[in-house]
Structures are given as C-alpha cells and as structure tokens.
Amino acid sequence: MCGIVGYFGKKEASDILVDGLRRMEYRGYDSAGVACLHDEQIAVVKRPGKIKALRQQVDQTDSSILRSAKQGIGHTRWATHGSPTELNAHPHLDATGHVAMVHNGIIENYREIRNGLKQAGIEFVSETDSEVLVQLIAYCFKGNLEEAVSEALSKVKGTYGILVMSSKDTGKMVAARCGSPIVIGLGVDETVVASDAAAIMPHTRDVIYLEDFDLAVIDGSGVNMLDIQHTPVNREVTLMDWEAEEAEKGDFDHFMVKEIFEQPTAIKNAIRGRLDFEMGSAILSGLDLSQRDAALINRVLVVGCGTSMHAGMVGEYAFEELAAIPAEVEQAAEFRYRNPIISPSDLVLAISQSGETADTLAAVREAKNKGAMVAGICNVVGSTIARETGRGVYLHAGPEIGVASTKAFTCQVAVLLMMALKLARTRRLPVYDGEELARWIERIPALTEQVLGQSEAIRDVAKKISAQEHAFFIGRGYLFPVALEGALKLKEISYVHAEGYHAAELKHGPIALLEEGTPVVALLNNVPGKDKTLANAEECKARGAHVIAVVSEGDEQAAEGFDDVIVVPQAPAMIAPIPTVVALQLLSYHIAVLRGCDVDQPRNLAKSVTVE
Ligand code: AGP
C-alpha cells in the first residue's frame, strides 16, 4: 500500500530516493517524504500530495545535509491511519529527532504501545501507527540501532516493512520485514532497498528478497542478513528478470495504455515454451506437478482479489468444461475467514499480479494450514505469494505499473487456459482436441493485436457516453467475468458507477436503474448463449438504454437496432474473454481520459493492497 526506499552508497542520496519514490508512486500517492543522514544530523523533507510536490520541496530546500548525504530513506504513502497531511507523512522521527523511520504496513497494537509511551512522558505529533513504532525504537535505543529495532519489533503485532536510521549510531541503516515486502538491491559500492523492484532496477538487478522476521543491517561493507533475534540467515541473491526501461512510460501518455498495447507481447511471453502441440498439452514446469499428481486433483479452488479474481472466474469455467474437475473461485479474504473445507486432493490456486496482496497471501497460508496443494499465478518474480506457494506459473508480463490491471488479467487467463489444458489431458481430453486448443491459445496475441487496431473506433464510442455517471456491463458464460472486469476498469479509472452483471440477472432487479441513455455494454460474441444475451440487451434497449453491442467479426448483424457496435475477432468461448476484455480496457481508458481523470493513479487506490 505504501512505497519505501533506502539508499546507502557514494552518490547524493536525495536524488536517488526521490527518483525511487517516483518509480513506486503507483503503490500509494497521498503524501511523500525523504530523510537524509549526514555528519550525525538528519534532514527531513515531506509533503502531502504526489512525488512531484516532494521533488519541488527537495529542490527548494537549502540544506547542506540534504546535498551532502550519501544515505537516506524515503516513503510514498497510501493512508491507513490519519489523513494525508505533512505531519502524518513519512519519514517519522522520534521525539528527540535522532531516529528516522519509514514504514509500510499496520501496527495493530499501536494504541496500547502509544499509551505506554505517553505515560513515560513521550509526546506524539501525528495520528499514525508508524510514529508509535519509531518512538518505541528510540525508547529501546541504548546505542546500537539494530538491537533497538529488534527489541521494539518484539513488542508489536501487525505487519511492517521498515527502514530505520539513527544519528547516534551512524554509518548504517536497518531494514526489517513482516508481511510487507522488502527487496535489497546489491549495487557496486551501493545498496538500494525498496518495497519492490521498480525502484531498484536502474541501479542493479542483483537482489535479495527479505522473508518475514528478517532483519538486515546495511553499511559500508554491504548487507548483513539476520533474523529478528540477530541469528545470521542465508538469503540467496537472485537476478531480476526485468529491465529498468520496462518500468517507464516511453512514448505513451499513460502506463495503462502502454500496458494495454503491450498485451500481444506480454501474452506471447506468458505462453512462450509452454504449449506442447505434439501432446496437445501445456508444459508448466513451475507447477512441479507430475502427470500422476495432476490426475489425482479432485477440485481446484481459486483465490484472488479484484481483477485477479475475475481472471480466476474464467479459469473456473475452463477447468470444469475442459478437465471436468470441480472448480470454485472465492474472494481471498472470504476464503480465509470462513473456515473452508479443504482436502489434500484440492489444488488451491492463488492469483496475484503483485504477489503481495495481503488477503490472497492470508488465503494461501490458510490453505497450506489445511493441507491443500497450493500454487501461485504471479507476475512479480520472488514475490511473497510466489515464494510461499513454492510452486506455480509466472506471467512474465513485465512490470505492471498502472494501478488498473490490464496485461496481468489477459496473461492470467492465458496461463489458466494452459493449466486447464494440462489437467484436461490427464483426463478425457483427446490429443487432437488438446492440439486445437493449444493452437487457439497460440493465436491469442494476434487476436489481441486486432482489437488494439480498433482503438480509435472505440474512442468514438467512448465520446458518446463519457458524460454518463452510470453504466452496466452484461455477459454470460465465459463472458460474465469479462463483464465484471469491464465494469471494474471503468469504475476505478473514470469514477463512473459501473456494474457488471450476468446478462440474465439484470431483469431480477437491477434493470430498474435503467434510464433514457444509460449505457449498457452487452457482450454479444458469437459463442453459446449469444441469443439469450441478445434478448437481455433488447430488454435494456426497450427501456431507453444506450446499448453498445460487442459482437464477433462476421456476426455484425447481431448489433442491429443497438446504438453502437464494437467488433472483436471471432474466437471459441474460452478464448473470447481475452480479445473482448481488451476492447473494454480501451473503452474505459478513453472514457477516463475524456473525463480528465488521473488514469495511472486513480484517487483512493494503490497498486498493491498489502493490508487486509
Ligand atoms: C485491478 O485493476 C485492481 N487494481 C485490483 O482489483 C487488483 O486486481 C487487486 O488488488 C489484486 O491485486 P493482485 O493481482 O496484485 O493481487
């Protein structure tokens, strides 16, 4: 939910910190700040608003400490406790000003600790739980920073990813994690620490991922990896598979539209080397699942949130239709707390682009605790969910910076189709049918490319409805999750109150909301169920709705009598979600731009929800 960054090296720290925060701004953008340590003094600059405001403030601040410091910490915030003000912004200092800290996570017992510290005479200036932690660290400080951090962390409940410095124990910084990710980049004579790889990529690709209850002491000699009891731990150095320029907008106006147009390439990367045409199956070595294990799976449970959950819903249909395996999809937080009935023959699939979503991670831990086989479908290599599931399939979609998920969804669906194909071939799917599906999956990038070519036509449709404050998306079968996803895209980037419904459901109540001109996007692809959805679209039209018909190429007559049409390539039902969702991504993008919205950093949102 927040982004933290730290630098320890030989260059001017403040520039590196602000640039690192800019690269992680999608993690939260309510307020931001940096703290630099030089000559046993700490300078802090922090501002409400986006990184741009911080950059201006840093440039205007005449501070020799800020200009000379070769170490520092920074933070960009998504507010959990306390409104986005300068006082609540990080970095936080303790009351004496000698300890500076940035924090991502939630300290659940912060009130109890704050009351105890207040009784000891300590005064607080902010409303945040994070300030309680830095005050506690200072309260425990007896000269050694890492010892103070360990002692303080032993008293807290909750989640944290922190970076701490002290002007009374200089030449080092301390990082610690429990539940909120921390990546340490090992550069040449420099160390960069951050919540995620985006801030580290310009400096090095050699990284260490901290595990829960790790504590790292970073100093001139490098990184000393310990656990919270100061026992040395061994963490492997891995090579990041992303390049720095992948996390830049390039010539695009927004990250979101760049990532929409990257989808043919991203999907190619997701399927590369994974289709076995000869066996009519899929090769997913990361699943670490023998054919025998695969044949013994009795049920697939998919957990995820938001867009990832919608992708899982497409997978649910494919697992049942192709492999005849019972499949269920559940919102991860609901799964975690409802005491699910799990058996050892269940495969629990955790879908998460970031691999850090707290609700999905908690669901993974619950499934493991009940003895299920778990696997992850993640995009970020080395992410917590990827590591804690221990097996799974990476999307290889490249960094997804736009808060609204696009290429992750299409790559997740492609991976789920390959998983369903693999499981189906251990059951009753004949090799020729398997090969035919593999060929269709191979065609998906080209189908997606075709839809991207419709962008201007879709923008013309967007112009007609961009002033509307309500919208509906309807679909059935494999296209029902696509209706939900299309509504989510429009909601989160244009602030239009959009709802996705199963096409048959509208007449059971929601149709009462239709007024003259209310946009209804009807997914009328030429797949089984089209005629039923067509009837539902007619019911909407008869009540004055502005119906936008999404139809298959060659079946344009299905749009007759409706207000607008978007044509997508003809494809089988289980392939259709991917090209169709691209059309809806473009529709939402153009509407948001026409409404003057902040497409990449929509209000109230953050890219990775690492708190429950
Ligand atoms: C999608 O556009 C949203 N940004 C959000 O619903 C997202 O899909 C959800 O928070 C899950 O994130 P994850 O895939 O990183 O777990």
XYZ file of N, CA, C and O in Angstrom, residues 113-282:
680
model
N 0.622 0.572 22.784
C 2.040 1.000 22.882
C 2.109 2.514 23.064
O 2.874 3.022 23.908
N 1.270 3.235 22.315
C 1.303 4.705 22.412
C 0.946 5.145 23.835
O 1.604 6.023 24.408
N -0.059 4.518 24.398
C -0.456 4.895 25.775
C 0.695 4.660 26.759
O 0.980 5.495 27.611
N 1.384 3.529 26.573
C 2.524 3.234 27.466
C 3.626 4.261 27.306
O 4.190 4.746 28.295
N 3.910 4.654 26.083
C 4.985 5.630 25.846
C 4.575 7.015 26.348
O 5.400 7.750 26.891
N 3.285 7.341 26.205
C 2.807 8.640 26.721
C 2.975 8.694 28.229
O 3.392 9.706 28.785
N 2.709 7.561 28.881
C 2.886 7.525 30.349
C 4.364 7.705 30.724
O 4.691 8.189 31.802
N 5.254 7.346 29.781
C 6.699 7.538 30.025
C 7.115 8.952 29.643
O 8.304 9.278 29.623
N 6.113 9.769 29.286
C 6.419 11.180 29.020
C 6.732 11.497 27.575
O 7.131 12.619 27.250
N 6.492 10.562 26.695
C 6.818 10.814 25.285
C 5.620 11.471 24.597
O 4.482 11.048 24.778
N 5.890 12.525 23.824
C 4.822 13.233 23.132
C 4.800 12.850 21.647
O 5.851 12.618 21.042
N 3.585 12.816 21.105
C 3.397 12.423 19.701
C 2.898 13.622 18.909
O 2.195 14.483 19.443
N 3.256 13.635 17.620
C 2.820 14.761 16.769
C 1.849 14.333 15.671
O 1.201 15.172 15.063
N 1.766 13.004 15.409
C 0.908 12.583 14.285
C -0.188 11.641 14.766
O -0.217 11.264 15.948
N -1.055 11.257 13.833
C -2.162 10.330 14.143
C -1.790 8.899 13.753
O -2.635 8.004 13.777
N -0.529 8.687 13.353
C -0.227 7.410 12.679
C 0.256 6.333 13.646
O 0.823 6.612 14.712
N 0.054 5.089 13.206
C 0.616 3.947 13.943
C 2.131 3.892 13.746
O 2.884 3.425 14.609
N 2.580 4.404 12.590
C 4.022 4.329 12.287
C 4.849 5.161 13.255
O 5.947 4.752 13.675
N 4.332 6.331 13.633
C 5.101 7.167 14.568
C 5.281 6.445 15.897
O 6.324 6.559 16.550
N 4.289 5.631 16.263
C 4.402 4.873 17.522
C 5.609 3.941 17.447
O 6.379 3.803 18.398
N 5.816 3.322 16.293
C 6.932 2.382 16.143
C 8.280 3.093 16.227
O 9.191 2.634 16.928
N 8.410 4.241 15.586
C 9.727 4.925 15.638
C 9.993 5.445 17.048
O 11.134 5.399 17.542
N 8.948 5.862 17.744
C 9.134 6.320 19.129
C 9.536 5.134 20.020
O 10.373 5.254 20.905
N 8.962 3.970 19.725
C 9.295 2.765 20.506
C 10.743 2.360 20.256
O 11.474 1.992 21.194
N 11.182 2.453 19.013
C 12.576 2.106 18.689
C 13.524 3.043 19.452
O 14.499 2.594 20.079
N 13.192 4.333 19.461
C 14.045 5.296 20.193
C 14.019 5.008 21.687
O 15.045 5.105 22.378
N 12.839 4.609 22.168
C 12.693 4.304 23.607
C 13.560 3.106 23.982
O 14.114 3.042 25.081
N 13.731 2.157 23.021
C 14.538 0.948 23.277
C 16.021 1.179 22.975
O 16.863 0.319 23.218
N 16.345 2.317 22.387
C 17.715 2.567 21.924
C 18.691 2.753 23.095
O 18.469 3.578 23.971
N 19.772 1.947 23.045
C 20.818 2.074 24.079
C 22.182 2.231 23.406
O 23.217 1.886 24.014
N 22.182 2.653 22.153
C 23.460 2.866 21.476
C 23.616 2.049 20.212
O 24.368 2.429 19.311
N 22.905 0.908 20.128
C 23.006 0.074 18.922
C 21.646 0.029 18.242
O 20.653 -0.428 18.828
N 21.623 0.474 16.976
C 20.339 0.634 16.293
C 19.637 -0.698 16.063
O 18.444 -0.844 16.358
N 20.364 -1.687 15.537
C 19.681 -2.950 15.221
C 19.143 -3.643 16.467
O 18.101 -4.293 16.438
N 19.842 -3.460 17.583
C 19.330 -4.043 18.835
C 18.042 -3.331 19.262
O 17.082 -3.968 19.698
N 18.005 -2.011 19.099
C 16.799 -1.254 19.455
C 15.632 -1.665 18.561
O 14.502 -1.842 19.019
N 15.934 -1.850 17.260
C 14.869 -2.248 16.322
C 14.318 -3.618 16.711
O 13.107 -3.819 16.795
N 15.201 -4.558 16.994
C 14.747 -5.916 17.369
C 13.890 -5.879 18.617
O 12.825 -6.479 18.674
N 14.361 -5.125 19.611
C 13.610 -5.074 20.881
C 12.224 -4.452 20.649
O 11.215 -4.985 21.115
N 12.184 -3.415 19.864
C 10.882 -2.763 19.607
C 9.952 -3.691 18.828
O 8.781 -3.861 19.168
N 10.482 -4.351 17.802
C 9.632 -5.217 16.961
C 9.098 -6.408 17.742
O 8.042 -6.951 17.433
N 9.821 -6.798 18.786
C 9.338 -7.934 19.590
C 8.069 -7.555 20.362
O 7.372 -8.419 20.876
N 7.798 -6.247 20.424
C 6.626 -5.794 21.200
C 5.417 -5.468 20.311
O 4.345 -5.147 20.800
N 5.615 -5.500 18.961
C 4.499 -5.068 18.115
C 3.764 -6.268 17.532
O 4.335 -7.338 17.339
N 2.470 -6.057 17.255
C 1.655 -7.019 16.494
C 1.251 -6.308 15.202
O 0.962 -5.112 15.212
N 1.261 -7.020 14.109
C 0.833 -6.391 12.859
C 1.827 -6.676 11.751
O 2.559 -7.662 11.801
N 1.827 -5.805 10.755
C 2.700 -6.017 9.608
C 3.634 -4.816 9.451
O 3.271 -3.687 9.800
N 4.806 -5.090 8.964
C 5.745 -3.984 8.741
C 6.770 -4.359 7.677
O 7.095 -5.519 7.484
N 7.156 -3.330 6.973
C 8.363 -3.311 6.161
C 8.962 -1.953 6.519
O 8.341 -0.937 6.234
N 10.105 -1.966 7.201
C 10.623 -0.680 7.698
C 12.084 -0.468 7.299
O 12.809 -1.433 7.039
N 12.443 0.792 7.250
C 13.840 1.216 7.118
C 14.089 2.239 8.221
O 13.262 3.137 8.426
N 15.202 2.087 8.959
C 15.462 2.935 10.122
C 16.908 3.437 10.080
O 17.817 2.682 9.677
N 17.117 4.713 10.472
C 18.465 5.269 10.603
C 18.533 6.006 11.939
O 17.498 6.446 12.461
N 19.735 6.189 12.467
C 19.896 6.980 13.690
C 21.143 7.860 13.585
O 22.198 7.401 13.129
N 21.016 9.087 14.062
C 22.182 9.992 14.059
C 23.101 9.692 15.249
O 24.177 10.275 15.354
N 22.659 8.750 16.112
C 23.520 8.354 17.233
C 24.194 7.006 16.995
O 24.922 6.507 17.847
N 23.884 6.365 15.891
C 24.565 5.121 15.508
C 24.679 5.168 13.977
O 23.902 4.536 13.273
N 25.609 5.962 13.493
C 25.643 6.313 12.060
C 26.374 5.230 11.258
O 26.834 4.239 11.791
N 26.439 5.448 9.946
C 27.152 4.522 9.070
C 26.391 3.241 8.812
O 26.945 2.237 8.384
N 25.087 3.265 9.083
C 24.296 2.061 8.817
C 22.837 2.439 8.661
O 22.413 3.529 9.036
N 22.061 1.509 8.091
C 20.602 1.593 8.177
C 20.102 0.169 8.379
O 20.775 -0.801 8.016
N 18.930 0.080 8.995
C 18.372 -1.234 9.331
C 17.052 -1.423 8.593
O 16.216 -0.518 8.556
N 16.912 -2.583 7.967
C 15.645 -2.949 7.303
C 15.071 -4.158 8.022
O 15.825 -5.020 8.489
N 13.758 -4.216 8.114
C 13.118 -5.388 8.736
C 11.755 -5.599 8.101
O 11.131 -4.632 7.652
N 11.324 -6.869 8.017
C 10.049 -7.120 7.349
C 9.240 -8.169 8.082
O 9.777 -9.141 8.620
N 7.915 -7.913 8.089
C 6.943 -8.932 8.494
C 5.660 -8.586 7.759
O 4.951 -7.652 8.123
N 5.417 -9.273 6.652
C 4.145 -9.109 5.941
C 4.155 -8.058 4.868
O 3.302 -8.056 3.986
N 5.096 -7.120 4.902
C 5.176 -6.098 3.834
C 6.522 -6.257 3.128
O 7.573 -6.245 3.785
N 6.506 -6.364 1.793
C 7.717 -6.763 1.070
C 8.873 -5.784 1.175
O 8.663 -4.564 1.260
N 10.089 -6.336 1.179
C 11.311 -5.525 1.098
C 12.298 -6.259 0.199
O 12.534 -7.462 0.372
N 12.825 -5.515 -0.780
C 13.823 -6.055 -1.710
C 15.101 -5.253 -1.507
O 15.047 -4.017 -1.409
N 16.247 -5.914 -1.431
C 17.531 -5.215 -1.271
C 18.328 -5.396 -2.550
O 18.583 -6.531 -2.984
N 18.695 -4.273 -3.181
C 19.482 -4.310 -4.413
C 20.952 -4.137 -4.088
O 21.328 -3.188 -3.390
N 21.774 -5.063 -4.583
C 23.215 -5.042 -4.263
C 23.964 -4.438 -5.449
O 24.204 -5.102 -6.452
N 24.282 -3.129 -5.326
C 24.993 -2.453 -6.408
C 26.496 -2.469 -6.187
O 26.991 -3.112 -5.260
N 27.197 -1.714 -7.032
C 28.661 -1.587 -6.881
C 28.915 -0.449 -5.887
O 28.541 0.704 -6.148
N 29.410 -0.777 -4.707
C 29.643 0.220 -3.639
C 28.377 0.964 -3.236
O 28.428 2.112 -2.791
N 27.233 0.335 -3.480
C 25.980 0.975 -3.045
C 24.908 -0.084 -2.833
O 24.948 -1.158 -3.449
N 24.005 0.230 -1.940
C 22.876 -0.675 -1.664
C 21.586 0.132 -1.766
O 21.500 1.238 -1.196
N 20.612 -0.389 -2.509
C 19.311 0.273 -2.638
C 18.260 -0.680 -2.085
O 18.242 -1.856 -2.455
N 17.431 -0.197 -1.181
C 16.400 -1.022 -0.559
C 15.046 -0.454 -0.954
O 14.886 0.777 -1.028
N 14.075 -1.314 -1.247
C 12.768 -0.774 -1.660
C 11.664 -1.799 -1.425
O 11.928 -2.967 -1.183
N 10.428 -1.305 -1.531
C 9.268 -2.191 -1.377
C 9.166 -3.131 -2.565
O 8.665 -4.245 -2.432
N 9.586 -2.638 -3.743
C 9.555 -3.543 -4.894
C 10.617 -3.171 -5.908
O 11.253 -2.140 -5.821
N 10.750 -4.024 -6.876
C 11.890 -3.977 -7.795
C 11.945 -2.694 -8.615
O 13.015 -2.270 -9.039
N 10.782 -2.041 -8.823
C 10.754 -0.882 -9.733
C 11.774 0.175 -9.344
O 12.397 0.807 -10.199
N 11.995 0.346 -8.034
C 12.913 1.408 -7.578
C 14.356 0.953 -7.639
O 15.277 1.765 -7.513
N 14.582 -0.332 -7.794
C 15.951 -0.872 -7.737
C 16.529 -1.070 -9.131
O 17.734 -0.954 -9.350
N 15.633 -1.265 -10.109
C 16.079 -1.647 -11.453
C 17.139 -0.731 -12.059
O 18.067 -1.209 -12.688
N 17.058 0.603 -11.878
C 18.095 1.456 -12.501
C 19.491 1.254 -11.912
O 20.482 1.684 -12.487
N 19.567 0.615 -10.738
C 20.867 0.540 -10.041
C 21.515 -0.833 -10.133
O 22.719 -0.959 -10.224
N 20.703 -1.877 -10.052
C 21.253 -3.224 -10.088
C 20.125 -4.218 -10.339
O 18.955 -3.889 -10.118
N 20.495 -5.414 -10.820
C 19.484 -6.461 -10.973
C 19.742 -7.605 -9.990
O 19.007 -8.571 -9.950
N 20.814 -7.441 -9.183
C 21.117 -8.456 -8.158
C 20.360 -8.101 -6.892
O 20.631 -7.045 -6.290
N 19.431 -8.946 -6.510
C 18.570 -8.576 -5.378
C 18.444 -9.708 -4.372
O 18.640 -10.879 -4.701
N 18.119 -9.306 -3.149
C 17.773 -10.237 -2.063
C 16.350 -9.905 -1.638
O 16.014 -8.724 -1.449
N 15.498 -10.935 -1.518
C 14.134 -10.710 -1.013
C 14.113 -11.088 0.464
O 14.438 -12.225 0.820
N 13.743 -10.119 1.317
C 13.647 -10.436 2.742
C 12.457 -11.341 2.985
O 11.430 -11.239 2.311
N 12.603 -12.228 3.942
C 11.489 -13.084 4.385
C 10.914 -12.464 5.666
O 11.547 -11.589 6.273
N 9.759 -12.945 6.088
C 9.181 -12.445 7.346
C 10.135 -12.697 8.506
O 10.774 -13.749 8.586
N 10.255 -11.694 9.373
C 11.107 -11.704 10.569
C 12.591 -11.649 10.227
O 13.437 -11.946 11.060
N 12.930 -11.283 8.994
C 14.325 -10.977 8.667
C 14.637 -9.563 9.129
O 13.755 -8.695 9.187
N 15.925 -9.361 9.426
C 16.407 -8.020 9.770
C 17.750 -7.859 9.074
O 18.626 -8.721 9.199
N 17.894 -6.796 8.292
C 19.136 -6.596 7.536
C 19.819 -5.326 8.014
O 19.170 -4.290 8.202
N 21.142 -5.436 8.250
C 21.924 -4.249 8.620
C 22.754 -3.868 7.397
O 23.562 -4.678 6.909
N 22.490 -2.688 6.858
C 23.172 -2.235 5.641
C 24.218 -1.197 6.041
O 23.908 -0.219 6.745
N 25.487 -1.462 5.642
C 26.529 -0.478 5.959
C 27.557 -0.469 4.827
O 27.309 -1.045 3.760
N 28.664 0.162 5.055
C 29.663 0.323 4.001
C 30.194 -0.992 3.472
O 30.679 -1.070 2.349
N 30.053 -2.053 4.269
C 30.611 -3.345 3.801
C 29.561 -4.163 3.068
O 29.837 -5.265 2.601
N 28.324 -3.656 3.032
C 27.288 -4.405 2.308
C 26.101 -4.680 3.196
O 25.656 -3.800 3.946
N 25.598 -5.923 3.137
C 24.359 -6.273 3.845
C 24.630 -7.459 4.761
O 25.152 -8.478 4.328
N 24.269 -7.278 6.033
C 24.386 -8.378 6.995
C 22.975 -8.895 7.281
O 22.168 -8.191 7.882
N 22.689 -10.108 6.842
C 21.338 -10.674 6.946
C 21.183 -11.421 8.258
O 21.916 -12.371 8.540
N 20.199 -10.988 9.064
C 19.935 -11.611 10.367
C 18.451 -11.914 10.474
O 17.661 -11.447 9.662
N 18.087 -12.657 11.506
C 16.661 -12.724 11.830
C 16.433 -11.780 13.014
O 17.377 -11.149 13.511
N 15.207 -11.705 13.475
C 14.874 -10.675 14.466
C 15.572 -10.944 15.808
O 15.722 -10.051 16.633
N 16.061 -12.208 15.963
C 16.846 -12.498 17.185
C 18.345 -12.321 16.914
O 19.186 -12.714 17.700
N 18.669 -11.767 15.739
C 20.061 -11.500 15.342
C 20.834 -12.769 15.025
O 22.072 -12.761 15.046
N 20.146 -13.855 14.729
C 20.827 -15.049 14.225
C 21.063 -14.859 12.726
O 20.124 -14.507 12.017
N 22.277 -15.075 12.248
C 22.521 -14.895 10.809
C 21.614 -15.801 9.983
O 21.342 -16.942 10.376
N 21.107 -15.267 8.885
C 20.281 -16.073 7.967
C 20.897 -15.977 6.578
O 21.559 -14.994 6.248
N 20.653 -16.994 5.771
C 21.214 -17.014 4.427
C 20.092 -16.750 3.417
O 19.118 -17.500 3.375
N 20.192 -15.667 2.680
C 19.191 -15.350 1.652
C 19.910 -15.274 0.307
O 20.873 -14.550 0.157
N 19.387 -16.050 -0.682
C 20.093 -16.106 -1.958
C 19.955 -14.787 -2.718
O 18.938 -14.078 -2.602
N 20.983 -14.492 -3.483
C 20.940 -13.326 -4.373
C 20.375 -13.799 -5.707
O 20.857 -14.769 -6.285
N 19.290 -13.138 -6.151
C 18.705 -13.565 -7.430
C 18.831 -12.428 -8.439
O 18.980 -11.265 -8.063
N 18.722 -12.795 -9.726
C 18.833 -11.802 -10.793
C 17.434 -11.399 -11.229
O 16.642 -12.262 -11.635
N 17.111 -10.124 -11.117
C 15.783 -9.678 -11.535
C 15.627 -9.861 -13.037
O 16.555 -9.601 -13.796
N 14.428 -10.291 -13.480
C 14.299 -10.523 -14.931
C 13.614 -9.359 -15.613
O 13.013 -9.488 -16.655
N 13.616 -8.190 -14.970
C 13.046 -7.003 -15.595
C 14.168 -6.004 -15.868
O 15.131 -5.923 -15.107
N 14.026 -5.238 -16.954
C 14.970 -4.155 -17.255
C 14.349 -2.824 -16.828
O 13.118 -2.676 -16.876
N 15.176 -1.885 -16.493
C 14.671 -0.605 -15.966
C 13.709 0.076 -16.928
O 12.650 0.565 -16.531
N 14.023 0.060 -18.235
C 13.161 0.821 -19.157
C 11.762 0.209 -19.265
O 10.815 0.875 -19.659
N 11.618 -1.042 -18.856
C 10.266 -1.638 -18.921
C 9.322 -0.938 -17.965
O 8.118 -1.012 -18.107
N 9.891 -0.287 -16.957
C 9.042 0.380 -15.954
C 8.935 1.868 -16.252
O 8.711 2.676 -15.361
N 9.100 2.234 -17.517
C 8.948 3.645 -17.922
C 7.808 3.730 -18.946
O 7.491 2.764 -19.627
N 7.196 4.921 -19.084
C 6.049 5.077 -19.990
C 6.448 5.073 -21.465
O 5.640 4.813 -22.353
N 7.706 5.467 -21.716
C 8.109 5.555 -23.134
C 7.311 6.643 -23.820
O 7.064 7.707 -23.254
N 6.823 6.375 -25.035
C 6.106 7.408 -25.800
C 4.608 7.443 -25.485
O 3.862 8.195 -26.091
N 4.172 6.616 -24.539
C 2.740 6.579 -24.245
C 2.361 7.680 -23.245
O 3.183 8.112 -22.448
N 1.091 8.093 -23.294
C 0.624 9.129 -22.361
C 0.486 8.584 -20.944
O 0.577 9.316 -19.970
N 0.179 7.330 -20.825
C -0.031 6.724 -19.504
C 0.552 5.312 -19.486
O 0.602 4.632 -20.516
N 0.903 4.851 -18.283
C 1.348 3.463 -18.142
C 0.233 2.509 -18.572
O 0.471 1.505 -19.219
N -1.021 2.889 -18.237
C -2.123 1.946 -18.516
C -2.252 1.670 -20.010
O -2.338 0.515 -20.423
N -2.190 2.707 -20.818
C -2.362 2.479 -22.263
C -1.143 1.784 -22.831
O -1.249 0.943 -23.729
N 0.016 2.067 -22.254
C 1.228 1.316 -22.689
C 1.037 -0.165 -22.413
O 1.294 -1.017 -23.271
N 0.518 -0.467 -21.222
C 0.362 -1.865 -20.851
C -0.782 -2.538 -21.615
O -0.729 -3.720 -21.902
N -1.796 -1.761 -21.993
C -2.858 -2.315 -22.868
C -2.244 -2.709 -24.206
O -2.485 -3.805 -24.710
N -1.422 -1.830 -24.752
C -0.829 -2.112 -26.070
C 0.323 -3.103 -26.006
O 0.741 -3.634 -27.026
N 0.820 -3.365 -24.806
C 1.891 -4.368 -24.649
C 1.339 -5.791 -24.644
O 2.103 -6.754 -24.677
N 0.003 -5.920 -24.589
C -0.569 -7.236 -24.332
C -0.204 -8.312 -25.361
O 0.081 -9.454 -24.996
N -0.161 -8.013 -26.657
C 0.282 -9.084 -27.573
C 1.658 -9.624 -27.183
O 1.859 -10.847 -27.118
N 2.578 -8.741 -26.859
C 3.930 -9.184 -26.461
C 3.890 -9.895 -25.117
O 4.494 -10.949 -24.919
N 3.147 -9.315 -24.173
C 3.075 -9.913 -22.830
C 2.490 -11.317 -22.888
O 3.011 -12.248 -22.250
N 1.437 -11.493 -23.689
C 0.801 -12.818 -23.779
C 1.750 -13.798 -24.482
O 1.870 -14.960 -24.076
N 2.457 -13.313 -25.486
C 3.470 -14.174 -26.130
C 4.484 -14.660 -25.085
O 4.847 -15.837 -25.033
N 4.919 -13.743 -24.211
C 5.883 -14.132 -23.178
C 5.270 -15.118 -22.185
O 5.939 -16.020 -21.692
N 3.977 -14.940 -21.936
C 3.306 -15.831 -20.968
C 3.148 -17.247 -21.513
O 3.148 -18.215 -20.757
N 3.000 -17.373 -22.835
C 2.777 -18.716 -23.408
C 4.049 -19.311 -24.003
O 4.092 -20.496 -24.303
N 5.084 -18.489 -24.137
C 6.312 -18.955 -24.793
C 6.834 -20.241 -24.144
O 6.997 -20.316 -22.924
N 7.045 -21.278 -24.970
C 7.652 -22.512 -24.495
C 6.733 -23.359 -23.641
O 7.142 -24.350 -23.055
N 5.484 -22.963 -23.542
C 4.575 -23.685 -22.635
C 3.512 -24.475 -23.376
O 2.702 -25.148 -22.759
N 3.440 -24.401 -24.694
C 2.444 -25.172 -25.449
C 3.125 -26.370 -26.095
O 4.116 -26.240 -26.800
N 2.559 -27.556 -25.831
C 3.116 -28.798 -26.389
C 2.123 -29.290 -27.446
O 1.160 -29.992 -27.127
N 2.331 -28.879 -28.700
C 1.364 -29.200 -29.752
C 1.321 -30.698 -30.023
O 0.265 -31.266 -30.264
N 2.476 -31.346 -29.910
C 2.522 -32.786 -30.228
C 1.660 -33.590 -29.253
O 0.903 -34.460 -29.627
N 1.726 -33.218 -27.957
C 0.931 -33.937 -26.957
C -0.421 -33.267 -26.738
O -1.234 -33.733 -25.943
N -0.611 -32.115 -27.421
C -1.886 -31.392 -27.216
C -2.060 -30.984 -25.775
O -3.138 -31.068 -25.194
N -0.940 -30.507 -25.170
C -0.982 -30.195 -23.744
C -0.171 -28.930 -23.465
O 0.171 -28.189 -24.378
N 0.105 -28.686 -22.203
C 0.889 -27.499 -21.809
C 2.032 -27.953 -20.922
O 1.906 -28.918 -20.167
